[in-house]
Amino acid sequence: MPKQTFFHLPKEKQGTIIQAAKSEFSRVALHEASIANIIKEADIPRGSFYQYFDDKEDLYYYLLHQIADENNDRFIAFLQEKNGDIFETLLDLFQYMIQNHGNEEHKSFVKNAFLNMNYKMENILANDIYQENKRSQYIKMISLINTTNLNVKDEQELHHIFKIIMAVTFQNLIQAFVMDLTEEEAVTSYNEQMELLKRGVGKKENSANEFS
Amino acid sequence: MPKQTFFHLPKEKQGTIIQAAKSEFSRVALHEASIANIIKEADIPRGSFYQYFDDKEDLYYYLLHQIADENNDRFIAFLQEKNGDIFETLLDLFQYMIQNHGNEEHKSFVKNAFLNMNYKMENILANDIYQENKRSQYIKMISLINTTNLNVKDEQELHHIFKIIMAVTFQNLIQAFVMDLTEEEAVTSYNEQMELLKRGVGKKENSANEFS
DNA sequence: TTGACTAGTGACACAGTGTCACATATAATA
DNA sequence: TATTATATGTGACACTGTGTCACTAGTCAA
């Protein structure tokens, strides 16, 4: 978490630094990003950087959590809009995330974030100040899910289902970013997988496969 | 890929270097590992290291691919043993992977590998010499899957199902490693998710939820 | 014995990090 | 206004780690 000094800065200066950092982190992955580039672009001395942040990671995870929070908010908003339908919500969110929004830099940042996702997963899962926030957001999401369309017998199962769906969603996002799939390719494939999740992949008794 | 020079080395010296590298990579994640530690433990001069490998990553991914290949072979062997039942196979493999095998170092290496999984995903997905090998292994796996127990109508769906199952498996592996779950916790949760995958999470018409 | 090739070696230039002593600004108090 | 305290700004510097290169040392064939 950035130090208080950073938050005492005029908003404009904060913005300049954030902008420089985003630019650097969208240029290359975390482990290749250099503080030198950030301070050069933000035009602040090296010493100042360390007045504001512990290190490169501190700044990076601050930005990452901001974006994650935005997406969580968006998730919750979509979920409300779609009356709790998790599939419709995630399809929209998936589509939203792989779209460009006319900002190549933001997309690069997010792509690099996925590439770094496990770079220091302890850091993300760590019991830091974000943790409580994350937990309550998770509970909110779960509570908003409309279970009338889901074949779910208890809350435990709902957690499992959420986990499954998120795993598949993430994998598809990563693939879309890393393999540079077109939006259509990505969405079609994602959609088909979601249908399989709904239907189930185990053989039903009296049904025969065309293919086997 | 290590340079030819490395492969010309006597097996024993190769082993010493590999051992030193595994030790370092199990101590810390890739981005924190240092060549200095590896050459110190292997007792070779710095210049020699660069005769054998391009850099730290070169050595690291070589080891990682070795382990991945071993696991792929194990996957295929299990699949044959279980008459192509993908669920039984993966449950066994899952259990196998989170077990210790009396080698704390190997487990640390694998854990760090998961933490670094996306560190440089391009590297892993890159069209390198492993690619062809991987592709053919994938095809072999798919061909071994017994579809009589799966509700699958064409090959496209089989690919999707494989992808889904692997996504969920990986997520559970990562979680087990990072959150230090006991084997029982991990396997129980994984198992329950697999059952949901088989059954499907979408609501069947005439069935009612206890919970909603 | 010479030449050609392959491998071994460690000093070194270079790049990047985090720190620290000092400089400067701001605000509160006498 | 002068004084003091506190917060912030600054860049030179020590330190760590990387990759290179000129040189050395083997090996083998002519």
Coordinates of C-alpha atoms in Angstrom, one line a residue, chain A residues 56-153:
Chain A
K56 CA 7.9 -1.4 -7.5
E57 CA 5.5 -4.1 -6.3
D58 CA 3.8 -1.8 -3.8
L59 CA 2.8 0.6 -6.6
Y60 CA 2.0 -2.3 -9.0
Y61 CA -0.4 -4.1 -6.6
Y62 CA -2.0 -0.8 -5.7
L63 CA -2.9 -0.3 -9.4
L64 CA -3.9 -3.9 -9.8
H65 CA -6.2 -3.8 -6.8
Q66 CA -7.8 -0.7 -8.1
I67 CA -8.6 -2.4 -11.4
A68 CA -9.8 -5.5 -9.6
D69 CA -12.1 -3.4 -7.5
E70 CA -13.5 -1.7 -10.5
N71 CA -14.2 -5.1 -12.1
N72 CA -15.8 -6.4 -8.9
D73 CA -18.1 -3.4 -8.8
R74 CA -18.9 -3.9 -12.4
F75 CA -19.6 -7.6 -11.6
I76 CA -22.0 -6.7 -8.9
A77 CA -23.7 -4.1 -11.0
F78 CA -24.1 -6.5 -13.9
L79 CA -25.4 -9.1 -11.6
Q80 CA -28.1 -6.8 -10.3
E81 CA -28.9 -5.7 -13.8
K82 CA -29.3 -9.3 -14.9
N83 CA -31.4 -10.3 -11.9
G84 CA -28.7 -12.5 -10.5
D85 CA -28.2 -14.6 -13.6
I86 CA -24.6 -15.6 -13.2
F87 CA -24.2 -16.8 -16.8
E88 CA -25.6 -13.8 -18.4
T89 CA -23.6 -11.6 -16.1
L90 CA -20.3 -13.4 -16.7
L91 CA -20.8 -13.5 -20.5
D92 CA -21.3 -9.7 -20.5
L93 CA -18.3 -9.2 -18.2
F94 CA -16.2 -11.5 -20.2
Q95 CA -17.0 -9.6 -23.3
Y96 CA -16.4 -6.3 -21.6
M97 CA -13.0 -7.4 -20.4
I98 CA -11.7 -8.5 -23.7
Q99 CA -12.9 -5.4 -25.5
N100 CA -10.5 -2.6 -26.0
H101 CA -12.5 0.5 -24.8
G102 CA -10.3 2.5 -27.2
N103 CA -7.5 2.3 -24.7
E104 CA -4.7 0.1 -25.9
E105 CA -2.7 0.9 -22.8
H106 CA -5.3 -0.2 -20.4
K107 CA -5.6 -3.5 -22.3
S108 CA -1.9 -4.0 -22.2
F109 CA -1.9 -3.4 -18.5
V110 CA -4.6 -6.0 -18.0
K111 CA -2.9 -8.4 -20.2
N112 CA 0.4 -8.1 -18.4
A113 CA -1.6 -8.4 -15.1
F114 CA -2.8 -11.7 -16.2
L115 CA 0.6 -12.8 -17.3
N116 CA 1.8 -11.8 -13.8
M117 CA -1.2 -13.1 -12.0
N118 CA 0.7 -15.7 -10.1
Y119 CA 4.0 -13.8 -10.0
K120 CA 3.5 -13.3 -6.3
M121 CA 0.2 -14.9 -5.5
E122 CA 0.9 -14.8 -1.8
N123 CA 0.9 -11.1 -2.2
I124 CA -2.6 -11.1 -3.7
L125 CA -4.0 -13.6 -1.2
A126 CA -2.1 -12.1 1.7
N127 CA -4.0 -10.9 4.6
D128 CA -3.5 -7.3 3.7
I129 CA -5.8 -4.3 4.0
Y130 CA -7.7 -5.4 0.9
Q131 CA -8.6 -8.8 2.3
E132 CA -11.7 -7.7 4.3
N133 CA -12.8 -5.7 1.4
K134 CA -12.5 -8.7 -1.0
R135 CA -14.2 -11.0 1.4
S136 CA -17.2 -8.8 1.7
Q137 CA -17.4 -8.3 -2.0
Y138 CA -17.3 -12.1 -2.5
I139 CA -20.2 -12.5 0.0
K140 CA -22.1 -9.8 -1.8
M141 CA -21.7 -11.5 -5.2
I142 CA -22.7 -14.9 -3.9
S143 CA -25.8 -13.4 -2.2
L144 CA -26.8 -11.7 -5.5
I145 CA -26.7 -14.9 -7.5
N146 CA -30.2 -16.1 -8.5
T147 CA -30.3 -19.8 -7.7
T148 CA -33.7 -20.5 -9.3
N149 CA -31.9 -21.3 -12.6
L150 CA -29.2 -23.3 -10.9
N151 CA -29.3 -26.8 -9.9
V152 CA -27.9 -26.3 -6.4
K153 CA -28.9 -28.0 -3.2

